[in-house]
Tab-separated table of N, CA and C and ligand atoms in Angstrom:
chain	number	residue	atom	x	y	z
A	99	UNK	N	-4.764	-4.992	-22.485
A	99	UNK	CA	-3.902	-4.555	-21.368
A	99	UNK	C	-2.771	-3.674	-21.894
A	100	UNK	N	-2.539	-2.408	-21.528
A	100	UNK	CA	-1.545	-1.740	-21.321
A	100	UNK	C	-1.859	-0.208	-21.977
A	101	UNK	N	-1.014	0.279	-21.387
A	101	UNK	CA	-1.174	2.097	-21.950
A	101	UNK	C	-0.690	2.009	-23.349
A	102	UNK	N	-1.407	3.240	-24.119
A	102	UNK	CA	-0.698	3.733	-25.450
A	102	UNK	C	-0.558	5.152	-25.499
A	103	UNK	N	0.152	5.156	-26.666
A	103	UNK	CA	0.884	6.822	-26.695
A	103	UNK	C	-0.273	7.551	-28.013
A	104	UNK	N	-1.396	8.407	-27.314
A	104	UNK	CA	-1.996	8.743	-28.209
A	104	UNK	C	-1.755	9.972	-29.408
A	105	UNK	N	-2.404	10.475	-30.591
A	105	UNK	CA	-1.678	11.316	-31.233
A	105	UNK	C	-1.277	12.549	-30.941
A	106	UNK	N	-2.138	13.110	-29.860
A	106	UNK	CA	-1.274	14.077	-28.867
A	106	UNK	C	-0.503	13.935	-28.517
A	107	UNK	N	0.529	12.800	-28.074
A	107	UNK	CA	1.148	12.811	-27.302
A	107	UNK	C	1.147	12.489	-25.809
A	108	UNK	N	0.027	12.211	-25.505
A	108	UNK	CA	-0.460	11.732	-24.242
A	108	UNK	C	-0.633	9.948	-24.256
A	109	UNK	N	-0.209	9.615	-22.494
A	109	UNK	CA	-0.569	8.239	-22.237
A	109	UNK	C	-2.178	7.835	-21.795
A	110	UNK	N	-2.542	6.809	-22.531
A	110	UNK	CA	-4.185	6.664	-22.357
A	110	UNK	C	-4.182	5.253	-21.985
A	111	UNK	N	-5.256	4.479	-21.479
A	111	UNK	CA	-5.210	3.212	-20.890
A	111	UNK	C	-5.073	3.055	-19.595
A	112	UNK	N	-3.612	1.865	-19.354
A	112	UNK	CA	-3.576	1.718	-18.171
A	112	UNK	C	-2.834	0.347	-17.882
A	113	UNK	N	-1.323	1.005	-17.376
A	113	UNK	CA	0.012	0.426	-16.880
A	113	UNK	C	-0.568	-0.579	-15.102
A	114	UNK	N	0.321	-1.649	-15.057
A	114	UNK	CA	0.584	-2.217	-14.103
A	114	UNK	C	1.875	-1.891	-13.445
A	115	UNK	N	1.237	-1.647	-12.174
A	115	UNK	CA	2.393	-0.646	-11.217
A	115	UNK	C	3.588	-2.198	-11.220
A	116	UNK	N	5.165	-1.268	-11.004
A	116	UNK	CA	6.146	-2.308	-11.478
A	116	UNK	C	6.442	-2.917	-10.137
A	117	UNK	N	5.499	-2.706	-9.118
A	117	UNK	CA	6.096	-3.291	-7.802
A	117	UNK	C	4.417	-4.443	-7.301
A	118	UNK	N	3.753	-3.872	-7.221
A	118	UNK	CA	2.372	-4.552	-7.125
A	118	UNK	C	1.531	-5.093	-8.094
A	119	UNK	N	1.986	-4.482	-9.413
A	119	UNK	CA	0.585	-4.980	-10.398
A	119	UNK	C	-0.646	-4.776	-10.174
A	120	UNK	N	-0.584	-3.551	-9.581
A	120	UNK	CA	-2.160	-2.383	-9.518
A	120	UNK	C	-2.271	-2.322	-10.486
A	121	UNK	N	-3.458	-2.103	-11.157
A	121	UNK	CA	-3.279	-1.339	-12.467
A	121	UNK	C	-3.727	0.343	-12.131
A	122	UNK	N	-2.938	1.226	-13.058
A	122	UNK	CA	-2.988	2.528	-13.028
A	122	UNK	C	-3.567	3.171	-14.165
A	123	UNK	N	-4.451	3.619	-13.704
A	123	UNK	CA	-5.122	4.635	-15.385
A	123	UNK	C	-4.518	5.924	-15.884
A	124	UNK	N	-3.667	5.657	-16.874
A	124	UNK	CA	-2.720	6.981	-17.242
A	124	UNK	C	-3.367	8.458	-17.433
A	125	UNK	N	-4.766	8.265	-17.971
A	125	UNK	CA	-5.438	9.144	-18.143
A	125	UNK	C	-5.379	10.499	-18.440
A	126	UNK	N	-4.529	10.434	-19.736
A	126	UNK	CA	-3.819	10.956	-20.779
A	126	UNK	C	-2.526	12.044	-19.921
A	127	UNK	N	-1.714	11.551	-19.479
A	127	UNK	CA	-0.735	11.767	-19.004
A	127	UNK	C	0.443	12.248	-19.805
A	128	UNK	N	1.559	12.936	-19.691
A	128	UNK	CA	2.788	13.096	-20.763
A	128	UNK	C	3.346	12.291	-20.257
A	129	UNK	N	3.654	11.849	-19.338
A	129	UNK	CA	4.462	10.578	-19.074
A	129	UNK	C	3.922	9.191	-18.592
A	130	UNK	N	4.188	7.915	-19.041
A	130	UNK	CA	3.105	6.887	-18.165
A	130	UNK	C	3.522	6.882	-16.744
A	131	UNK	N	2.943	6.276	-15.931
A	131	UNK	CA	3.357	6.729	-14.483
A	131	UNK	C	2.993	4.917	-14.438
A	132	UNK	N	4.455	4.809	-13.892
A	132	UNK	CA	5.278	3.148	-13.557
A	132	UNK	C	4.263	2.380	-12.326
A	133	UNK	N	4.481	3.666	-11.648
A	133	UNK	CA	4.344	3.046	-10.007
A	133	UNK	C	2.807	3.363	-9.268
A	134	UNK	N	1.895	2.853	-8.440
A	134	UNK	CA	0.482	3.311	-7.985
A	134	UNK	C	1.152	4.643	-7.082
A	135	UNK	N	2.211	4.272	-6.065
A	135	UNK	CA	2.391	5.282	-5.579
A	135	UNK	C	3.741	5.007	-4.962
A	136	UNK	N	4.345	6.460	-4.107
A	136	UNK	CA	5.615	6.547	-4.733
A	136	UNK	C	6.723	5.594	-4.161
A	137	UNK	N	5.815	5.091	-2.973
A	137	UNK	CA	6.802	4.103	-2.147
A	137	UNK	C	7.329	2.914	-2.830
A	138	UNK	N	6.241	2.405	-3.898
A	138	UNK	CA	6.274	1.449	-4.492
A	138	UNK	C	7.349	1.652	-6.149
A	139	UNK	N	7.757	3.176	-5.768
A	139	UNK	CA	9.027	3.322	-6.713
A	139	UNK	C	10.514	3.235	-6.405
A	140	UNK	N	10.271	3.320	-4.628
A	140	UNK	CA	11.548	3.768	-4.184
A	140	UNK	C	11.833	2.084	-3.428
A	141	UNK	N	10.457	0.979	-3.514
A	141	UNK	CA	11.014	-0.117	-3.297
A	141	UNK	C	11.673	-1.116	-4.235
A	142	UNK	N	10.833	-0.626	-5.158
A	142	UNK	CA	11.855	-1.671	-6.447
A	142	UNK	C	13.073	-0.909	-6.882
A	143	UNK	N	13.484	0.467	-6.601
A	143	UNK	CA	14.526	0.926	-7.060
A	143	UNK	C	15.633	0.466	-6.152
A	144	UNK	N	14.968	0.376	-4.385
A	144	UNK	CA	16.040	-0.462	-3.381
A	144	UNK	C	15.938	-1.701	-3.915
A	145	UNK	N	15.392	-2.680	-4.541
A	145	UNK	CA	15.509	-4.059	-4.896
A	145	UNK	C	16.940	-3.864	-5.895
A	146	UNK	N	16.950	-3.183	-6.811
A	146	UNK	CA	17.448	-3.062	-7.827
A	146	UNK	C	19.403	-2.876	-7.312
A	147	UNK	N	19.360	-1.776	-6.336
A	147	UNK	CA	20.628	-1.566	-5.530
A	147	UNK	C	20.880	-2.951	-4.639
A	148	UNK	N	19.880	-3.341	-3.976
A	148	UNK	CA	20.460	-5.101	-3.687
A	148	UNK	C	20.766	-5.233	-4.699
A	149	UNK	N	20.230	-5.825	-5.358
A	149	UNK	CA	20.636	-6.789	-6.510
A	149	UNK	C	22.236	-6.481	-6.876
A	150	UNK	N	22.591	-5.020	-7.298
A	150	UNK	CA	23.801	-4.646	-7.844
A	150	UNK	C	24.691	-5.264	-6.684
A	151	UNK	N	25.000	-4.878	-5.628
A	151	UNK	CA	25.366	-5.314	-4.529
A	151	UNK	C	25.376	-6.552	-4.169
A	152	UNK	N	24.810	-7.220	-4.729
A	152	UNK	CA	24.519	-8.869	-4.447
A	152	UNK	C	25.615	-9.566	-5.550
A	153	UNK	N	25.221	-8.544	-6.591
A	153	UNK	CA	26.276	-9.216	-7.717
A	153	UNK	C	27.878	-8.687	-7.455
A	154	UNK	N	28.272	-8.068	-6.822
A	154	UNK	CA	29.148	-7.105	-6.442
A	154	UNK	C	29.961	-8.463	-5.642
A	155	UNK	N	29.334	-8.985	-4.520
A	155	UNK	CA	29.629	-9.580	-3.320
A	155	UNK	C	29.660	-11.218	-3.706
A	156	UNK	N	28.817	-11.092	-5.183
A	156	UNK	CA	29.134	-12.318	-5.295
A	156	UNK	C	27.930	-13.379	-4.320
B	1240	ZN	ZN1	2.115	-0.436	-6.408
């Protein structure tokens, strides 16, 4: 389990999206790609702003 950084320079394998645990096939990518798709980037990034806010408020 998981992507690697091959000697090109490319991501090969295959990441679990950080909101679902899809798995994603990097398929030699320059960057690994986190998320299946993009909603599922912009929901854990709103989790993340709760959270700050949560700690904020106490
Ligand atoms: Zn996902």
């Amino acid at each position: 389990m998981g992507a690697h950084l091959g000697d090109d320079g490319r991501y090969y394998g295959e990441l679990r999206c950080r909101w679902c645990e899809t798995h994603i096939k990097q398929g030699g990518r320059h960057k690994p790609r986190l998320y299946c798709r993009g909603t599922h980037r912009w929901k854990t990034y709103g989790m993340r702003v709760v959270g700050v806010f949560a700690a904020i408020l106490g």
